[in-house]
Short mmCIF file of C-alpha atoms in Angstrom, two decimals:
data_model
loop_
_atom_site.label_atom_id
_atom_site.label_comp_id
_atom_site.label_asym_id
_atom_site.label_seq_id
_atom_site.Cartn_x
_atom_site.Cartn_y
_atom_site.Cartn_z
CA UNK L 1 195.02 74.85 -96.38
CA UNK L 2 196.50 77.69 -95.08
CA UNK L 3 195.94 78.91 -90.92
CA UNK L 4 196.31 82.98 -90.72
CA UNK L 5 196.17 83.85 -87.38
CA UNK L 6 195.06 87.43 -87.05
CA UNK L 7 195.92 89.92 -84.30
CA UNK L 8 195.45 93.15 -82.70
CA UNK L 9 192.98 95.61 -80.54
CA UNK L 10 189.60 95.77 -81.05
CA UNK L 11 188.89 98.28 -82.81
CA UNK L 12 191.87 97.75 -85.31
CA UNK L 13 190.08 96.35 -88.59
CA UNK L 14 190.92 92.14 -88.16
CA UNK L 15 187.27 91.54 -89.22
CA UNK L 16 187.03 94.20 -91.89
CA UNK L 17 190.58 93.10 -93.50
CA UNK L 18 189.61 88.58 -93.06
CA UNK L 19 187.82 88.81 -96.34
CA UNK L 20 191.28 90.59 -97.60
CA UNK L 21 193.93 87.34 -98.29
CA UNK L 22 190.48 84.68 -99.50
CA UNK L 23 189.21 86.19 -102.42
CA UNK L 24 190.70 84.36 -104.79
CA UNK L 25 191.23 80.49 -102.90
CA UNK L 26 188.77 77.87 -103.33
CA UNK L 27 187.02 77.20 -99.81
CA UNK L 28 187.53 79.54 -97.19
CA UNK L 29 186.57 80.39 -93.12
CA UNK L 30 186.74 82.94 -91.13
CA UNK L 31 186.38 81.06 -87.55
CA UNK L 32 185.24 83.86 -84.31
CA UNK L 33 184.75 84.66 -80.66
CA UNK L 34 182.38 87.15 -82.28
CA UNK L 35 180.89 84.64 -84.47
CA UNK L 36 178.95 83.23 -81.15
CA UNK L 37 177.56 86.75 -79.62
CA UNK L 38 174.90 87.06 -82.46
CA UNK L 39 171.68 87.49 -80.50
CA UNK L 40 167.93 85.92 -82.15
CA UNK L 41 167.51 89.30 -84.31
CA UNK L 42 171.33 88.19 -85.68
CA UNK L 43 172.85 91.20 -84.17
CA UNK L 44 175.93 91.12 -82.89
CA UNK L 45 175.32 91.65 -78.99
CA UNK L 46 178.59 91.76 -76.99
CA UNK L 47 178.50 89.39 -73.58
CA UNK L 48 181.73 89.65 -71.84
CA UNK L 49 179.84 86.73 -68.97
CA UNK L 50 180.30 84.84 -72.85
CA UNK L 51 183.26 85.32 -73.52
CA UNK L 52 184.83 82.08 -72.59
CA UNK L 53 182.36 79.64 -74.33
CA UNK L 54 182.16 81.70 -77.62
CA UNK L 55 186.30 80.63 -77.77
CA UNK L 56 185.50 77.65 -76.28
CA UNK L 57 183.51 76.89 -79.54
CA UNK L 58 185.37 79.25 -81.62
CA UNK L 59 188.51 77.32 -81.74
CA UNK L 60 186.62 73.57 -82.01
CA UNK L 61 185.02 75.08 -85.18
CA UNK L 62 189.05 75.80 -86.14
CA UNK L 63 190.14 72.02 -85.29
CA UNK L 64 187.34 71.21 -87.28
CA UNK L 65 187.74 72.48 -90.42
CA UNK L 66 191.56 72.12 -89.85
CA UNK L 67 190.97 68.76 -90.08
CA UNK L 68 188.64 68.36 -92.46
CA UNK L 69 190.45 70.74 -95.34
CA UNK L 70 194.22 70.83 -94.14
CA UNK L 71 194.89 68.62 -97.32
CA UNK L 72 193.47 70.81 -99.71
CA UNK L 73 196.76 73.35 -100.54
CA UNK L 74 193.86 76.40 -102.11
CA UNK L 75 191.86 76.13 -98.92
CA UNK L 76 192.90 79.00 -95.97
CA UNK L 77 191.11 79.14 -92.25
CA UNK L 78 191.28 82.96 -90.60
CA UNK L 79 191.51 83.11 -86.97
CA UNK L 80 189.78 86.52 -85.80
CA UNK L 81 190.35 87.13 -82.68
CA UNK L 82 192.91 89.81 -80.31
CA UNK L 83 194.86 86.53 -80.06
CA UNK L 84 197.14 89.46 -77.56
CA UNK L 85 199.04 86.48 -76.04
CA UNK L 86 201.35 83.44 -76.70
CA UNK L 87 198.79 81.47 -74.62
CA UNK L 88 195.76 82.29 -76.62
CA UNK L 89 197.56 81.72 -79.65
CA UNK L 90 199.42 78.48 -79.33
CA UNK L 91 196.32 76.19 -79.93
CA UNK L 92 195.47 76.98 -83.25
CA UNK L 93 199.11 77.29 -83.84
CA UNK L 94 199.96 73.99 -82.85
CA UNK L 95 196.82 72.34 -84.21
CA UNK L 96 197.72 73.34 -87.67
CA UNK L 97 200.92 72.81 -87.39
CA UNK L 98 200.18 69.22 -86.39
CA UNK L 99 198.31 69.00 -89.56
CA UNK L 100 201.25 69.42 -91.59
CA UNK L 101 199.46 73.41 -92.46
CA UNK L 102 201.26 76.88 -93.24
CA UNK L 103 200.02 79.65 -90.24
CA UNK L 104 201.19 82.74 -90.25
CA UNK L 105 200.25 84.59 -87.32
CA UNK L 106 199.49 88.74 -88.89
CA UNK L 107 199.52 91.12 -85.74
CA UNK L 108 197.46 94.54 -87.15
CA UNK L 109 199.35 97.18 -85.51
CA UNK L 110 197.89 100.65 -85.48
CA UNK L 111 197.30 103.80 -83.03
CA UNK L 112 195.69 102.95 -80.13
CA UNK L 113 193.17 105.99 -79.70
CA UNK L 114 191.37 105.46 -83.67
CA UNK L 115 190.95 101.76 -82.73
CA UNK L 116 189.48 102.37 -79.42
CA UNK L 117 186.62 104.99 -81.30
CA UNK L 118 186.06 102.01 -83.81
CA UNK L 119 185.56 99.19 -81.23
CA UNK L 120 182.12 97.68 -81.19
CA UNK L 121 183.08 96.13 -77.46
CA UNK L 122 182.32 98.22 -75.74
CA UNK L 123 186.00 98.03 -73.71
CA UNK L 124 186.77 100.23 -71.24
CA UNK L 125 189.69 103.28 -72.48
CA UNK L 126 192.30 101.95 -69.66
CA UNK L 127 191.60 98.38 -71.07
CA UNK L 128 192.39 99.17 -74.18
CA UNK L 129 195.34 100.62 -72.75
CA UNK L 130 196.20 97.69 -71.62
CA UNK L 131 195.17 96.02 -74.49
CA UNK L 132 197.65 97.89 -76.91
CA UNK L 133 200.62 97.51 -74.37
CA UNK L 134 200.31 93.90 -74.26
CA UNK L 135 200.08 93.28 -78.12
CA UNK L 136 203.64 94.88 -78.56
CA UNK L 137 204.81 93.36 -74.66
CA UNK L 138 203.64 89.58 -76.09
CA UNK L 139 205.31 89.06 -79.46
CA UNK L 140 208.49 89.27 -78.12
CA UNK L 141 207.51 86.31 -76.02
CA UNK L 142 206.96 84.28 -78.95
CA UNK L 143 208.50 81.01 -80.23
CA UNK L 144 211.41 81.94 -82.23
CA UNK L 145 209.80 79.61 -85.27
CA UNK L 146 206.91 81.15 -85.08
CA UNK L 147 205.85 83.04 -88.44
CA UNK L 148 204.45 86.27 -87.93
CA UNK L 149 204.37 89.22 -89.51
CA UNK L 150 203.58 93.00 -88.31
CA UNK L 151 200.95 95.00 -90.71
CA UNK L 152 201.03 98.95 -89.47
CA UNK L 153 198.36 101.53 -90.47
CA UNK L 154 198.51 104.13 -92.61
CA UNK L 155 195.72 106.74 -92.08
CA UNK L 156 196.95 108.41 -94.72
CA UNK L 157 196.04 105.17 -97.08
CA UNK L 158 193.54 104.04 -95.02
CA UNK L 159 194.92 100.77 -94.94
CA UNK L 160 197.67 98.45 -93.55
CA UNK L 161 201.36 98.21 -95.08
#
């Protein structure tokens, strides 16, 4: 199993990007705190008061899937959360590593203004700017052994490279 941990500010395209690496694999799953912010009508409805519980459920889902599929080399699990800090990433990395899975952290780097206009979470401009700043600062805190790559948004091509 391969675990891909996405990180990026709201509106950077994490949810849009998640399907790309899994098109040609056998079993795959995307876990996200956002998946647990769906109302009775099946519509996404961000509620900050539920954020902690949603992240807890996301981690629980992740653990169950890794436990079940870790021996399948053709399977992929993707964590689609902001994962700004090493503290947020560490549980996902540790679980996958404990099961012997390949782990990759992918930072999606994009101009903060572009991401702000795309985001659906209602994050204030000030908070969004702090998240963008912390995204860069926090990756300096990553352990050297973490497999981490940065993809940068190319405005002209409308894609990450």
